[in-house]
GROMACS .gro file of C-alpha atoms in nm:
model
  165
    1MET     CA    1   9.742   8.318   5.706
    2GLU     CA    2   9.944   8.024   5.883
    3ASP     CA    3  10.097   8.027   6.197
    4GLU     CA    4  10.338   7.827   6.406
    5VAL     CA    5  10.030   7.618   6.574
    6ASP     CA    6   9.921   7.509   6.255
    7ARG     CA    7  10.235   7.361   6.163
    8LEU     CA    8  10.257   7.138   6.479
    9VAL     CA    9   9.942   7.070   6.388
   10SER     CA   10   9.963   6.934   6.077
   11ALA     CA   11  10.279   6.734   6.187
   12TRP     CA   12  10.108   6.575   6.517
   13ARG     CA   13   9.766   6.489   6.253
   14ARG     CA   14  10.033   6.331   6.035
   15GLU     CA   15  10.254   6.126   6.308
   16ARG     CA   16   9.928   6.038   6.505
   17PRO     CA   17   9.611   6.030   6.252
   18ASP     CA   18   9.483   5.801   6.559
   19LEU     CA   19   9.453   6.115   6.797
   20ASP     CA   20   9.248   6.390   6.796
   21VAL     CA   21   9.494   6.671   6.796
   22GLU     CA   22   9.182   6.957   6.770
   23PRO     CA   23   9.249   7.131   7.129
   24LEU     CA   24   9.610   7.206   7.016
   25GLU     CA   25   9.450   7.464   6.787
   26VAL     CA   26   9.318   7.645   7.062
   27LEU     CA   27   9.522   7.584   7.391
   28SER     CA   28   9.905   7.591   7.201
   29ARG     CA   29   9.750   7.892   7.069
   30VAL     CA   30   9.647   8.010   7.426
   31SER     CA   31  10.014   7.913   7.535
   32ARG     CA   32  10.175   8.104   7.287
   33LEU     CA   33   9.961   8.390   7.382
   34ALA     CA   34  10.080   8.337   7.739
   35ARG     CA   35  10.416   8.397   7.665
   36HIS     CA   36  10.371   8.685   7.429
   37LEU     CA   37  10.209   8.856   7.642
   38ASP     CA   38  10.462   8.801   7.972
   39ARG     CA   39  10.697   8.939   7.753
   40ALA     CA   40  10.511   9.247   7.676
   41ARG     CA   41  10.392   9.289   8.049
   42ARG     CA   42  10.779   9.235   8.139
   43LEU     CA   43  10.907   9.533   7.918
   44ALA     CA   44  10.614   9.754   8.049
   45PHE     CA   45  10.673   9.702   8.415
   46SER     CA   46  11.061   9.721   8.364
   47GLU     CA   47  10.979  10.093   8.184
   48HIS     CA   48  10.849  10.141   8.540
   49ALA     CA   49  11.120  10.011   8.725
   50LEU     CA   50  10.894   9.758   8.859
   51GLU     CA   51  10.924   9.327   8.899
   52PRO     CA   52  10.566   9.170   8.792
   53TRP     CA   53  10.483   9.112   9.153
   54GLU     CA   54  10.508   9.421   9.255
   55PHE     CA   55  10.288   9.553   8.998
   56ASP     CA   56  10.056   9.292   9.129
   57VAL     CA   57  10.084   9.440   9.457
   58LEU     CA   58  10.062   9.780   9.372
   59THR     CA   59   9.781   9.764   9.187
   60SER     CA   60   9.561   9.539   9.411
   61LEU     CA   61   9.610   9.844   9.665
   62ARG     CA   62   9.540  10.075   9.409
   63ARG     CA   63   9.190   9.913   9.288
   64ALA     CA   64   9.110   9.920   9.676
   65GLY     CA   65   9.049  10.294   9.608
   66ASP     CA   66   9.099  10.507   9.855
   67PRO     CA   67   9.238  10.543  10.084
   68TYR     CA   68   9.468  10.247   9.893
   69GLN     CA   69   9.519   9.969  10.205
   70LEU     CA   70   9.425   9.661  10.247
   71SER     CA   71   9.495   9.417  10.513
   72PRO     CA   72   9.855   9.157  10.443
   73GLY     CA   73   9.535   8.918  10.427
   74GLN     CA   74   9.337   9.059  10.165
   75LEU     CA   75   9.631   9.063  10.001
   76LEU     CA   76   9.709   8.723  10.006
   77THR     CA   77   9.388   8.636   9.863
   78GLN     CA   78   9.467   8.867   9.595
   79THR     CA   79   9.765   8.797   9.441
   80LEU     CA   80   9.753   8.404   9.544
   81VAL     CA   81  10.074   8.379   9.727
   82THR     CA   82  10.157   8.218  10.126
   83SER     CA   83  10.167   8.454  10.379
   84GLY     CA   84  10.519   8.435  10.449
   85THR     CA   85  10.614   8.548  10.039
   86MET     CA   86  10.351   8.806  10.101
   87THR     CA   87  10.554   8.971  10.403
   88ASN     CA   88  10.849   8.957  10.214
   89ARG     CA   89  10.711   9.121   9.932
   90ILE     CA   90  10.565   9.439  10.184
   91ASP     CA   91  10.857   9.465  10.314
   92ARG     CA   92  11.090   9.558  10.015
   93LEU     CA   93  10.775   9.711   9.861
   94ALA     CA   94  10.827   9.932  10.180
   95LYS     CA   95  11.210   9.984  10.161
   96LYS     CA   96  11.123  10.131   9.813
   97GLY     CA   97  10.894  10.398   9.978
   98LEU     CA   98  10.586  10.226   9.755
   99VAL     CA   99  10.380  10.126  10.057
  100GLU     CA  100  10.328  10.241  10.400
  101ARG     CA  101  10.216   9.956  10.690
  102LEU     CA  102   9.996  10.130  10.916
  103PRO     CA  103   9.789  10.002  11.237
  104ASP     CA  104   9.449   9.805  11.161
  105PRO     CA  105   9.237  10.042  11.400
  106SER     CA  106   8.992   9.740  11.369
  107ASP     CA  107   9.280   9.547  11.549
  108ARG     CA  108   9.547   9.598  11.791
  109ARG     CA  109   9.787   9.309  11.617
  110GLY     CA  110   9.674   9.361  11.292
  111VAL     CA  111   9.837   9.599  10.961
  112LEU     CA  112   9.739   9.755  10.736
  113VAL     CA  113   9.940   9.793  10.376
  114ARG     CA  114   9.895  10.155  10.213
  115LEU     CA  115   9.959  10.257   9.905
  116THR     CA  116  10.261  10.598   9.947
  117ALA     CA  117  10.196  10.847   9.674
  118VAL     CA  118  10.508  10.731   9.474
  119GLY     CA  119  10.365  10.407   9.450
  120ARG     CA  120  10.002  10.517   9.349
  121ASP     CA  121  10.189  10.700   9.074
  122ARG     CA  122  10.410  10.418   8.996
  123ALA     CA  123  10.080  10.193   8.978
  124ASP     CA  124   9.930  10.445   8.741
  125GLN     CA  125  10.219  10.466   8.510
  126ALA     CA  126  10.315  10.110   8.478
  127LEU     CA  127   9.920  10.028   8.421
  128ALA     CA  128   9.935  10.315   8.126
  129GLY     CA  129  10.254  10.131   7.999
  130LEU     CA  130  10.102   9.757   8.022
  131LEU     CA  131   9.764   9.864   7.847
  132SER     CA  132   9.967  10.077   7.542
  133GLN     CA  133  10.109   9.720   7.556
  134GLU     CA  134   9.838   9.511   7.558
  135ARG     CA  135   9.645   9.755   7.280
  136ALA     CA  136   9.916   9.629   7.012
  137ILE     CA  137   9.848   9.270   7.106
  138LEU     CA  138   9.527   9.287   7.046
  139GLY     CA  139   9.566   9.547   6.766
  140GLU     CA  140   9.496   9.248   6.492
  141LEU     CA  141   9.093   9.229   6.633
  142SER     CA  142   8.775   9.452   6.576
  143ALA     CA  143   8.632   9.565   6.876
  144ALA     CA  144   8.365   9.353   6.788
  145GLN     CA  145   8.625   9.038   6.789
  146ARG     CA  146   8.784   9.150   7.083
  147SER     CA  147   8.456   9.123   7.307
  148GLU     CA  148   8.396   8.754   7.170
  149LEU     CA  149   8.743   8.635   7.250
  150ALA     CA  150   8.647   8.813   7.562
  151GLY     CA  151   8.338   8.597   7.647
  152LEU     CA  152   8.493   8.259   7.498
  153LEU     CA  153   8.751   8.315   7.745
  154ARG     CA  154   8.579   8.357   8.028
  155GLN     CA  155   8.330   8.089   7.936
  156LEU     CA  156   8.653   7.890   7.996
  157THR     CA  157   8.813   8.049   8.288
  158ALA     CA  158   8.534   8.122   8.500
  159PRO     CA  159   8.527   7.745   8.625
  160PHE     CA  160   8.857   7.819   8.763
  161ASP     CA  161   8.853   8.140   8.908
  162ASN     CA  162   8.542   8.053   9.060
  163THR     CA  163   8.623   7.686   9.239
  164PRO     CA  164   8.754   7.666   9.614
  165GLY     CA  165   9.113   7.634   9.663
   0.00000   0.00000   0.00000
């Protein structure tokens, strides 16, 4: 079964036989898959009236476990955005009733961001929708193939994820 990347690689091999275009066979497919995944995620989130960034913040809080709260600094670490961006996001989520700000009992000047019951329900429903979309994307692969692919991708991404800064 031929795909668009096969056609792209074939054209480059014809036009630039002096170059080894083998990396395109893997990374162009990863790039194309990322675009399809982004579309599927946006669809899953929109069905629950969420933007991707809202899902990121809500699920960071949800994964924290009961009482589903983190400091803004912890949210920054998990979502990789600037302090100003996070403040704006927390404000917007609070206006929607999905999170609330509470005083941090261990720091008089600090605050904690807590998921509301509505926010928790929305995060849970959006996650279920996302997983359904992602299962469909992986539907052509067996369980063993999914496991092998996950291991190979982990090998490629771990150096990036474990590099400071």
